[in-house]
PDB file of C-alpha atoms and ligand atoms in Angstrom:
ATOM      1  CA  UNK X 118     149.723  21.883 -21.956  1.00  0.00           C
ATOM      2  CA  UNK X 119     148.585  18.734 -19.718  1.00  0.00           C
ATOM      3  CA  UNK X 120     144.810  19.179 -18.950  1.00  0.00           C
ATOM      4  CA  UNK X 121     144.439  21.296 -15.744  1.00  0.00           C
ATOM      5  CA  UNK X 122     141.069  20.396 -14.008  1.00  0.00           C
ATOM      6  CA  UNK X 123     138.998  21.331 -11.265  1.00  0.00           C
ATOM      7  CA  UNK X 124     137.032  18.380  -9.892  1.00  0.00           C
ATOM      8  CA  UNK X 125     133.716  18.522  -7.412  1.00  0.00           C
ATOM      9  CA  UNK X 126     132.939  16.057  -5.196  1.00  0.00           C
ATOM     10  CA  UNK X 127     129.176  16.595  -4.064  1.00  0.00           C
ATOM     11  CA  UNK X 128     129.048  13.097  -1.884  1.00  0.00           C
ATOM     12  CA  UNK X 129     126.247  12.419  -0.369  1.00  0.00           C
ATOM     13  CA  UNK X 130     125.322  16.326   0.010  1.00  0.00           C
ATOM     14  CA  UNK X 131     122.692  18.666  -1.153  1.00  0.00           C
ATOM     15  CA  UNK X 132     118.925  18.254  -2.247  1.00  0.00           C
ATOM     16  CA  UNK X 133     118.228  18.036  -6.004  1.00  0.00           C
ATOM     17  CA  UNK X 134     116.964  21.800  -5.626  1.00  0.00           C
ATOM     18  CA  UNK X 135     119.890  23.087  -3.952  1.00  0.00           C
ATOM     19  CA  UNK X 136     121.867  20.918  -6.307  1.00  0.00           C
ATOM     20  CA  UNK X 137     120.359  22.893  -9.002  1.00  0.00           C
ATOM     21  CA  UNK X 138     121.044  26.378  -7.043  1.00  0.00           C
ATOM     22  CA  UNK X 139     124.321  25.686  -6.667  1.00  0.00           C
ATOM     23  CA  UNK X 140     125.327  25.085 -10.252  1.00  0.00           C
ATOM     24  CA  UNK X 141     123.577  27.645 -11.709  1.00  0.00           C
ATOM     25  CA  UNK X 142     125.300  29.904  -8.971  1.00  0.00           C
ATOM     26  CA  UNK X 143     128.229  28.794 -10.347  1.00  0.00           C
ATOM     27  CA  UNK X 144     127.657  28.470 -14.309  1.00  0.00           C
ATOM     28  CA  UNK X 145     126.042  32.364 -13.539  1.00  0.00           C
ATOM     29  CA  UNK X 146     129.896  33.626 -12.580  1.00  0.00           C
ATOM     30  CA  UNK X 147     130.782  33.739 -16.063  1.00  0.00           C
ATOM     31  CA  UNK X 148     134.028  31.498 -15.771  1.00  0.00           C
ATOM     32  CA  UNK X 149     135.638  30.915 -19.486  1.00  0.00           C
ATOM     33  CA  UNK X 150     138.330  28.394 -19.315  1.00  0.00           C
ATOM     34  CA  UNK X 151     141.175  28.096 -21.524  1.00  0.00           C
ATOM     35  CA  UNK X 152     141.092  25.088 -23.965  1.00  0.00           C
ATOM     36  CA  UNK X 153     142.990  22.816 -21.383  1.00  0.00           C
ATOM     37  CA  UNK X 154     141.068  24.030 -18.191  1.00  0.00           C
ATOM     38  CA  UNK X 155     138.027  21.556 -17.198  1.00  0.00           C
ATOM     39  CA  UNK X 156     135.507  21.593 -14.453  1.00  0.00           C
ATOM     40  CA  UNK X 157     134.269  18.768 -13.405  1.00  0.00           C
ATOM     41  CA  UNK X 158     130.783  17.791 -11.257  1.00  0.00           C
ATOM     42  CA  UNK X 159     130.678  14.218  -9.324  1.00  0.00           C
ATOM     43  CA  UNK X 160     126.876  14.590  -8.227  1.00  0.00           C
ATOM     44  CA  UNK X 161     124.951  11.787  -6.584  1.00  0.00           C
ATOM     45  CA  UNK X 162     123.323   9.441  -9.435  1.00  0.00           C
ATOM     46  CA  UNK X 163     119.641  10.977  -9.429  1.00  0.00           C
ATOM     47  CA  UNK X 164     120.875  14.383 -10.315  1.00  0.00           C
ATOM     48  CA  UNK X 165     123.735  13.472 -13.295  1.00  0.00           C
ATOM     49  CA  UNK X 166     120.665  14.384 -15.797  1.00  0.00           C
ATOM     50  CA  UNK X 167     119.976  17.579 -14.721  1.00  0.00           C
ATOM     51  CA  UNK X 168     123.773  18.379 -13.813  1.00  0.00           C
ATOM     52  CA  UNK X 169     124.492  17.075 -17.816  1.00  0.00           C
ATOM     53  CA  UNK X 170     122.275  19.430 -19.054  1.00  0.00           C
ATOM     54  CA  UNK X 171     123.161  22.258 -17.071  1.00  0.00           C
ATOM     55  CA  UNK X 172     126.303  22.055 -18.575  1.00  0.00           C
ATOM     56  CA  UNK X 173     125.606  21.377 -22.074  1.00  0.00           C
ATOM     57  CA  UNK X 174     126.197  24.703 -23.418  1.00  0.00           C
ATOM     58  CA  UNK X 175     129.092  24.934 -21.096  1.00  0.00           C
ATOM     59  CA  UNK X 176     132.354  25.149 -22.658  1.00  0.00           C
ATOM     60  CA  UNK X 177     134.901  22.207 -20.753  1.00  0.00           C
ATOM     61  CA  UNK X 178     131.957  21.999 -18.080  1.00  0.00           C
ATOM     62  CA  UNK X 179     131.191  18.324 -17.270  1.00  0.00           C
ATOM     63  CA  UNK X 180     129.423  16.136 -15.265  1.00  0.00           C
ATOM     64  CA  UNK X 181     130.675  12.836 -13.503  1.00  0.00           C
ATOM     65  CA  UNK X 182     129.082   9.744 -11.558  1.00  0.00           C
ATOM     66  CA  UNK X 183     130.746   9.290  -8.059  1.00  0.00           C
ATOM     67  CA  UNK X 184     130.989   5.501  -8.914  1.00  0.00           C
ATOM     68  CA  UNK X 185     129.974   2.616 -11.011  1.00  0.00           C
ATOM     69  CA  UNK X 186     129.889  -1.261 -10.666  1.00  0.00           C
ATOM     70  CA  UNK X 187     132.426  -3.496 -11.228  1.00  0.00           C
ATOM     71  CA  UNK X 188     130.180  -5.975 -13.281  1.00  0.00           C
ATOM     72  CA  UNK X 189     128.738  -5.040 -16.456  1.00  0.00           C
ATOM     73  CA  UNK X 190     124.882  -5.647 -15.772  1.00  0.00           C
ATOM     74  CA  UNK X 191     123.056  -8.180 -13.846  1.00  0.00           C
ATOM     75  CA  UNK X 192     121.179  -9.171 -10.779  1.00  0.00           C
ATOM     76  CA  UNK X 193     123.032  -6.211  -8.552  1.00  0.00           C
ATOM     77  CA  UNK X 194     120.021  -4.419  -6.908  1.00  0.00           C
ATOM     78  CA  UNK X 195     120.220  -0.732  -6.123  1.00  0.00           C
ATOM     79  CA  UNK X 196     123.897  -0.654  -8.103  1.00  0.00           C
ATOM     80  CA  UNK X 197     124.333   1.773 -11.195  1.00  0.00           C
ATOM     81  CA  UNK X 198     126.464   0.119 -14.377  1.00  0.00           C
ATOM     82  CA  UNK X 199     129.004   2.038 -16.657  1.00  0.00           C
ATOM     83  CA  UNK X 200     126.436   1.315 -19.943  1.00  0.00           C
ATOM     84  CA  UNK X 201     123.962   2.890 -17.613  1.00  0.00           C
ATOM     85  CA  UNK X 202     125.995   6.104 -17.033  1.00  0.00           C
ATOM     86  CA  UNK X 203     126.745   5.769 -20.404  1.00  0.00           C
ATOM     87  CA  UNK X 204     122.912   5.921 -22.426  1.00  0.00           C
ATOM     88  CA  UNK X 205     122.709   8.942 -20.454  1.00  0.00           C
ATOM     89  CA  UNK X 206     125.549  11.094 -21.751  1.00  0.00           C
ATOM     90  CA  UNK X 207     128.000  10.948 -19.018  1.00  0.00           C
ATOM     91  CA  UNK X 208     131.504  10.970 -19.679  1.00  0.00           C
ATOM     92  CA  UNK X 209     133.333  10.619 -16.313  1.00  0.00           C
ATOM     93  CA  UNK X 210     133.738   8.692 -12.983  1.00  0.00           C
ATOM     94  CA  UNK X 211     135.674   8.783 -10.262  1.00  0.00           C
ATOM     95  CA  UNK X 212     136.694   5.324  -9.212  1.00  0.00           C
ATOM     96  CA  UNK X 213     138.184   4.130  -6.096  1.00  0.00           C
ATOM     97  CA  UNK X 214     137.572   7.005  -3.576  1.00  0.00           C
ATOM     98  CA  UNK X 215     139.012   6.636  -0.085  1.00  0.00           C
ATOM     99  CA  UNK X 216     135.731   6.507   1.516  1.00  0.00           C
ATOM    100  CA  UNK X 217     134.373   3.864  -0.429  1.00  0.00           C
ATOM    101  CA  UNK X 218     137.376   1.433  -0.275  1.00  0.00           C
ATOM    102  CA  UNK X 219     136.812   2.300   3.135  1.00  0.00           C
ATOM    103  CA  UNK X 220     133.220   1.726   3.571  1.00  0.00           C
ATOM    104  CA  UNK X 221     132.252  -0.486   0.590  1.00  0.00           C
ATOM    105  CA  UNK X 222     135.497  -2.656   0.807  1.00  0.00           C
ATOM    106  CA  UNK X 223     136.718  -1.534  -2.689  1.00  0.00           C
ATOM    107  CA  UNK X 224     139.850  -3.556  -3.086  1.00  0.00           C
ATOM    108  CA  UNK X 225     142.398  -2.552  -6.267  1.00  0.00           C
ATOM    109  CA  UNK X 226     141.600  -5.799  -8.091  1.00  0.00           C
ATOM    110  CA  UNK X 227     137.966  -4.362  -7.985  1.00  0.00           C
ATOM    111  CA  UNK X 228     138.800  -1.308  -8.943  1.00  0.00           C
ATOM    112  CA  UNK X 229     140.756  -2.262 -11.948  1.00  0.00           C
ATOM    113  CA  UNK X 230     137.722  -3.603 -12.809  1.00  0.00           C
ATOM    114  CA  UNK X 231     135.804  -0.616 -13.028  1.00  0.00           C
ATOM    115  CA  UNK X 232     138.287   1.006 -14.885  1.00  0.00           C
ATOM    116  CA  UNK X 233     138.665  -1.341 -17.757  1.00  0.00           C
ATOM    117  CA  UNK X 234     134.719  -1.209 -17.697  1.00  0.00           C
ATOM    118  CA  UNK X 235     135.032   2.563 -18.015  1.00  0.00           C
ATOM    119  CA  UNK X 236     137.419   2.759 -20.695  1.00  0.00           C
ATOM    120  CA  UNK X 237     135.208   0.301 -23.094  1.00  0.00           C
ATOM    121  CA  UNK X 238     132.610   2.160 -22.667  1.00  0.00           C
ATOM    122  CA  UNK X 239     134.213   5.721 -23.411  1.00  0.00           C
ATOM    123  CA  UNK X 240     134.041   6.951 -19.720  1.00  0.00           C
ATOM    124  CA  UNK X 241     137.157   8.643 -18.532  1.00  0.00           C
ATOM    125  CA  UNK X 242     137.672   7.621 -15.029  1.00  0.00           C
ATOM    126  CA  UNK X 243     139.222   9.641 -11.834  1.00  0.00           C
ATOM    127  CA  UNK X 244     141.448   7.063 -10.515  1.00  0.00           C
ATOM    128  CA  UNK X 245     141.707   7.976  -6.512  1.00  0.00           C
ATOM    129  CA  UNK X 246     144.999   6.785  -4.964  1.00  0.00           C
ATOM    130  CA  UNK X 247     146.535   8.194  -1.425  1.00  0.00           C
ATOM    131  CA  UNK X 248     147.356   6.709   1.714  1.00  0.00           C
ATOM    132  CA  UNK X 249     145.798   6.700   5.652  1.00  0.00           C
ATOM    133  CA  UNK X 250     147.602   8.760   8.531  1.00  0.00           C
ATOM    134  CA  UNK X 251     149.489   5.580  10.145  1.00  0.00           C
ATOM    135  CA  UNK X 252     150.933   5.440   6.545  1.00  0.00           C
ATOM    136  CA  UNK X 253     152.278   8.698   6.309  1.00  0.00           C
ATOM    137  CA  UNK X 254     153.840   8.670   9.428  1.00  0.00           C
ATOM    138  CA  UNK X 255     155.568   5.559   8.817  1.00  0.00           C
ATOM    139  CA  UNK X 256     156.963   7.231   5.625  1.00  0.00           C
ATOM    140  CA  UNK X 257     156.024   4.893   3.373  1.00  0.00           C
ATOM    141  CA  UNK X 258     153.296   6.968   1.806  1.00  0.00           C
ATOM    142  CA  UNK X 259     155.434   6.127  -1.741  1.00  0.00           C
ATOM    143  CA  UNK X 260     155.331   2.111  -2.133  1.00  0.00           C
ATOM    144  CA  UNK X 261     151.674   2.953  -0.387  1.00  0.00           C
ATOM    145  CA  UNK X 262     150.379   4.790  -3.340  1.00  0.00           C
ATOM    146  CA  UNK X 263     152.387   3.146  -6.045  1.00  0.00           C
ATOM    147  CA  UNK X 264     150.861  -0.141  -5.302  1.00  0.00           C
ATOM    148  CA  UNK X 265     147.497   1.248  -5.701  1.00  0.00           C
ATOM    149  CA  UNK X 266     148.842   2.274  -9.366  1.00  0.00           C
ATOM    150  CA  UNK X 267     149.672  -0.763  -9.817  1.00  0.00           C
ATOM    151  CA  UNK X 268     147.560  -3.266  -8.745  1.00  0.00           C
ATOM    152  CA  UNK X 269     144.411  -1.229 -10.501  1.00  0.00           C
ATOM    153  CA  UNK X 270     146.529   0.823 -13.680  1.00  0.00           C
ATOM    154  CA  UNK X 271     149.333  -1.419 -14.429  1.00  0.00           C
ATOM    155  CA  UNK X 272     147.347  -3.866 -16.931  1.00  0.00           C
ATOM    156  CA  UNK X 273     146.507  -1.252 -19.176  1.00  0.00           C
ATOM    157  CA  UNK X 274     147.824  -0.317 -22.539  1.00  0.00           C
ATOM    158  CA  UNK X 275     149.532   3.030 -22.766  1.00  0.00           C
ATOM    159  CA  UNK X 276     146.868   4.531 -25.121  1.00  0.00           C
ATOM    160  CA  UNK X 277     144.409   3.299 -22.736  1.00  0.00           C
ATOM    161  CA  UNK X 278     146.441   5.516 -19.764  1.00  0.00           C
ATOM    162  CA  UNK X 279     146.675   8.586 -21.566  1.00  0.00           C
ATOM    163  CA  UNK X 280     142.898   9.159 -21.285  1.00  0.00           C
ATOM    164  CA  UNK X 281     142.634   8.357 -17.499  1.00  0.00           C
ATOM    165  CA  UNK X 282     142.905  11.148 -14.680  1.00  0.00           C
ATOM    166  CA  UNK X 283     144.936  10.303 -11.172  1.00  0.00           C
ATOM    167  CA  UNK X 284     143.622  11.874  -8.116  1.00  0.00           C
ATOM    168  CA  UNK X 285     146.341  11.695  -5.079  1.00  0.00           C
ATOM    169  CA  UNK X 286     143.921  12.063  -1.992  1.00  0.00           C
ATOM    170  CA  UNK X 287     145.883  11.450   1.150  1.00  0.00           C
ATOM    171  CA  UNK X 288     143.169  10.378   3.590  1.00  0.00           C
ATOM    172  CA  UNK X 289     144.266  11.982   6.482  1.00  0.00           C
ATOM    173  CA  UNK X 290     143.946  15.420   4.700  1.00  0.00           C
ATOM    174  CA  UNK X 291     140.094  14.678   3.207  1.00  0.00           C
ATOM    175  CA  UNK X 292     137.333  16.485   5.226  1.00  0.00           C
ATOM    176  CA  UNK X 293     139.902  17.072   7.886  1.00  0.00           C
ATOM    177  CA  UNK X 294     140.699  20.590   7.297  1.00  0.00           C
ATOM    178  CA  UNK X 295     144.353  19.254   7.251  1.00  0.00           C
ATOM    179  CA  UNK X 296     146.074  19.966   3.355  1.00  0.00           C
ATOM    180  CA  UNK X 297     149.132  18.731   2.359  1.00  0.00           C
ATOM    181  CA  UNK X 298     151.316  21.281   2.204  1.00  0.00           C
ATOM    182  CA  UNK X 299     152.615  22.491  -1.673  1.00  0.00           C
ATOM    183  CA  UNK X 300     155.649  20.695  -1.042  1.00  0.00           C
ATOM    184  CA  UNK X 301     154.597  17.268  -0.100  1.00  0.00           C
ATOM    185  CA  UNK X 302     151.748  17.540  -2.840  1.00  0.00           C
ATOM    186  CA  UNK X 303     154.453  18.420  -5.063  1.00  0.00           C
ATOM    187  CA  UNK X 304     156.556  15.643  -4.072  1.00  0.00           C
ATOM    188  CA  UNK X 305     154.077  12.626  -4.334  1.00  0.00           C
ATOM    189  CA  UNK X 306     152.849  13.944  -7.805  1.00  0.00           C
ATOM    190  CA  UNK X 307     155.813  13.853  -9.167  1.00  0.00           C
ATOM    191  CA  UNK X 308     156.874  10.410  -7.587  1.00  0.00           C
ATOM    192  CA  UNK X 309     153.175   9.265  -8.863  1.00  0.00           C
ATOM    193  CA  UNK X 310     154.134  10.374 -12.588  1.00  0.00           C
ATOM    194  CA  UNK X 311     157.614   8.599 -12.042  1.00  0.00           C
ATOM    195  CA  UNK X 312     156.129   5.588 -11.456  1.00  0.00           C
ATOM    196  CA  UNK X 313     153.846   6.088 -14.722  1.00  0.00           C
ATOM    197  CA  UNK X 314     156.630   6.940 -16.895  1.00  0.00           C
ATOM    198  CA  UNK X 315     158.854   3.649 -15.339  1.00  0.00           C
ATOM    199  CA  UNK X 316     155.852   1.555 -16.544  1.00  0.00           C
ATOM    200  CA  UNK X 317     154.162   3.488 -19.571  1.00  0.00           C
ATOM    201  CA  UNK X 318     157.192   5.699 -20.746  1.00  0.00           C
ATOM    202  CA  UNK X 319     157.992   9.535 -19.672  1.00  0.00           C
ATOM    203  CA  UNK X 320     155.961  11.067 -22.638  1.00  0.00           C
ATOM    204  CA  UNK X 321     152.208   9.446 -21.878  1.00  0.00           C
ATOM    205  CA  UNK X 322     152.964   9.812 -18.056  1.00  0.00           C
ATOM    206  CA  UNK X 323     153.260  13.655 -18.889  1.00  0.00           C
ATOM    207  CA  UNK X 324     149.992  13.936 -20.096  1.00  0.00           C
ATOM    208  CA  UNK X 325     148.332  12.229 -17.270  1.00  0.00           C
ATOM    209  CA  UNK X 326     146.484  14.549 -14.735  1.00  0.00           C
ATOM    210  CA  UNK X 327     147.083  14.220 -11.177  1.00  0.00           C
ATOM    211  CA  UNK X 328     145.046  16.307  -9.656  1.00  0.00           C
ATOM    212  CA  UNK X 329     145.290  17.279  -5.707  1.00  0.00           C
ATOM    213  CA  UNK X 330     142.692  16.395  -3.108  1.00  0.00           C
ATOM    214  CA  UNK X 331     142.038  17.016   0.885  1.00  0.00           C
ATOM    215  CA  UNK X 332     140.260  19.909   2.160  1.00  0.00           C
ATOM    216  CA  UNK X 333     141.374  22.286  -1.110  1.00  0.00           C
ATOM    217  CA  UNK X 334     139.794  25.843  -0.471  1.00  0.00           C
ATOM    218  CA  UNK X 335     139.373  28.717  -2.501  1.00  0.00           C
ATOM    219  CA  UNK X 336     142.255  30.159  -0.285  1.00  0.00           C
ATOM    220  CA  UNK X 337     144.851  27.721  -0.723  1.00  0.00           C
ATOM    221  CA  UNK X 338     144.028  26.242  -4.036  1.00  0.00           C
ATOM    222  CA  UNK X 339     146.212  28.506  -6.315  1.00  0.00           C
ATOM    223  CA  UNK X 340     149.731  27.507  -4.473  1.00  0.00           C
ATOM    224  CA  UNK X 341     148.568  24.113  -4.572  1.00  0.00           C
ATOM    225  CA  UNK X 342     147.850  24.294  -8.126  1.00  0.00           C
ATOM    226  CA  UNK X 343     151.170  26.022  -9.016  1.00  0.00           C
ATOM    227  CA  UNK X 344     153.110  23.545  -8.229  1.00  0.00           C
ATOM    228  CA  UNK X 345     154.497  21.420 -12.123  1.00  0.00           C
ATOM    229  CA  UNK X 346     152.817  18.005 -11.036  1.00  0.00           C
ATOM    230  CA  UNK X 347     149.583  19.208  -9.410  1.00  0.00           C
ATOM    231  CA  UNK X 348     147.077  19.472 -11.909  1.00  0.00           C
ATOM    232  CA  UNK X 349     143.959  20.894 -10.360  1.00  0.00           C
ATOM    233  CA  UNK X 350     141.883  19.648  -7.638  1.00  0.00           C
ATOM    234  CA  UNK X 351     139.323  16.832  -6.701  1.00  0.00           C
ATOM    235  CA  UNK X 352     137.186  19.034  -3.862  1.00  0.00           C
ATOM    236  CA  UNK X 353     134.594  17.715  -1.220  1.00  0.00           C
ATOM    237  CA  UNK X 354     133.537  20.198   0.747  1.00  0.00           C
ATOM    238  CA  UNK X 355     134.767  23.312  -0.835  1.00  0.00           C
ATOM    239  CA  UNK X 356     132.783  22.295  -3.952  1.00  0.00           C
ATOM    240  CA  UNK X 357     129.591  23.123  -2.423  1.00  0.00           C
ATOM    241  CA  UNK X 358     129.778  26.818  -2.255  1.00  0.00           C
ATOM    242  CA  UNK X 359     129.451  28.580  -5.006  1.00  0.00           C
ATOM    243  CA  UNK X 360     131.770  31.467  -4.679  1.00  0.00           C
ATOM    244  CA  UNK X 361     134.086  28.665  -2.910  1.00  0.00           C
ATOM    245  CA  UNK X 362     134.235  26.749  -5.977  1.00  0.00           C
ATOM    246  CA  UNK X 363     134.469  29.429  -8.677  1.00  0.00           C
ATOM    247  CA  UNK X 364     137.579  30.749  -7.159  1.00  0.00           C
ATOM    248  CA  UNK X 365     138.912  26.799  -6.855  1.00  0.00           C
ATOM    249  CA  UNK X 366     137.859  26.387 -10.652  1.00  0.00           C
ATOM    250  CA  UNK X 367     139.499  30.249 -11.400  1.00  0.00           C
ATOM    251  CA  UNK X 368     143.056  28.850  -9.499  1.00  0.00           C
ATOM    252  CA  UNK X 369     144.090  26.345 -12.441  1.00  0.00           C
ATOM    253  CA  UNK X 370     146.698  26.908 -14.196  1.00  0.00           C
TER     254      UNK X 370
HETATM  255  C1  LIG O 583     137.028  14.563  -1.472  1.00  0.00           C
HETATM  256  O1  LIG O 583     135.849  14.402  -1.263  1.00  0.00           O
HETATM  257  O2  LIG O 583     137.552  13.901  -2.369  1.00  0.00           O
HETATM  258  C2  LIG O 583     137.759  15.572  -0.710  1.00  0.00           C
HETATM  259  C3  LIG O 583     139.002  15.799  -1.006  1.00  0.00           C
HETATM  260  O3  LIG O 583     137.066  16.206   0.286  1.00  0.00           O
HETATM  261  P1  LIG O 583     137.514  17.572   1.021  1.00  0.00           P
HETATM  262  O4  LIG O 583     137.859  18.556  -0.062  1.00  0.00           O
HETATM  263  O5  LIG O 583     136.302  17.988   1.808  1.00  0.00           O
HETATM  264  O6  LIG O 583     138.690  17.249   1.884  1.00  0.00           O
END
């Protein structure tokens, strides 16, 4: 079965001590997933140590850097490098979130930067694609997102693909309190994966993970989850309550 995963998104939340509280909150509930179930922690830089060894005895537990640089070291003070993230054990970032193409100008070429860095150096990145309100309403949320795929995905091998995990987060539904409904989730996953398989071939765009994001609850994330293409969640604000988050992680399939 296609790897079912259940993604937090800390931000720019939390002290390091409530950081710490909250994942040993959640690590305390006991959750055993399944072999293809993983949950996932994107925690602000100063805190991936910690949140790595939390996890360490964890089984499919992991932690994740919110983002990385697009360059591979150099005169970049106050940015954070993929080798960097690498010497200290982590294994996943999530590239291209709405709010910092937003607010750090992240354009696709940039971001297919950062994932080519990730893949050499064995980080699996969470590849954030989804489109603003005026988009949606024009209806042309489809060529929106697939030219995100493309632009910052298309250059890659097909082995290289099959490693990498899609989150579809339309903007207008992040923080908001707005979800997409099941059906419209549905229906972009499963266009997203249609333009994967037109590109890399149906049987490595079936293994790809596309996971759901904007304003996922512990109430609403099992119907959003059920659906064939959605594949978990990536979760802001839901992620940072405990009992919140063990029922988001205890929804996957
Ligand atoms: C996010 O941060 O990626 C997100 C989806 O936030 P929220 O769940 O709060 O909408």
């Amino acid at each position: 079965m296609r790897k079912q995963i259940a993604a937090a998104n800390w931000k720019m939340n939390l002290t390091y001590q409530d950081g710490e509280k909250l994942l040993d909150e959640i690590l305390d509930a006991g959750i055993s997933l399944a072999p293809h179930q993983h949950a996932i922690f994107a925690v602000p830089f100063p805190y991936l140590i910690m949140t790595r060894s939390e996890v360490a005895e964890e089984y499919n537990f992991h932690a994740a850097a919110q983002n990385c640089h697009h360059k591979t070291a150099g005169a970049y003070t106050g940015e954070v490098s993929v080798e960097m993230l690498q010497s200290i054990g982590v294994h996943y970032c999530v590239i291209g979130h709405s709010e910092r193409r937003e607010y750090n100008a992240e354009t696709n070429a940039m971001l297919a930067a950062k994932v080519n860095l990730c893949l050499e150096y064995g980080i699996t990145p969470i590849f954030c694609c989804g489109e603003p309100l005026d988009i949606r309403e024009a209806g042309t949320q489809n060529d929106f997102v697939a030219t995100q795929l493309k632009e910052s995905l298309f250059h890659l091998t097909a082995e290289q693909l099959r490693t990498i995990i899609i989150a579809y987060e339309p903007i207008w539904a992040i923080g908001t309190g707005k979800t997409a409904s099941t059906e419209q989730a549905q229906e972009i996953h499963q266009y997203l994966r249609s333009v994967l398989a037109g590109k890399f071939g149906a049987e490595v765009a079936d293994e790809v993970p596309i996971l759901y994001g904007g304003s996922v609850k512990a109430g609403n994330a099992a119907e959003l989850f059920a659906s064939p293409d959605v594949d978990g969640g990536l979760v802001g604000g839901a992620s940072l309550v405990a009992a919140d988050f063990v029922s988001i992680i205890r929804a996957l399939k």
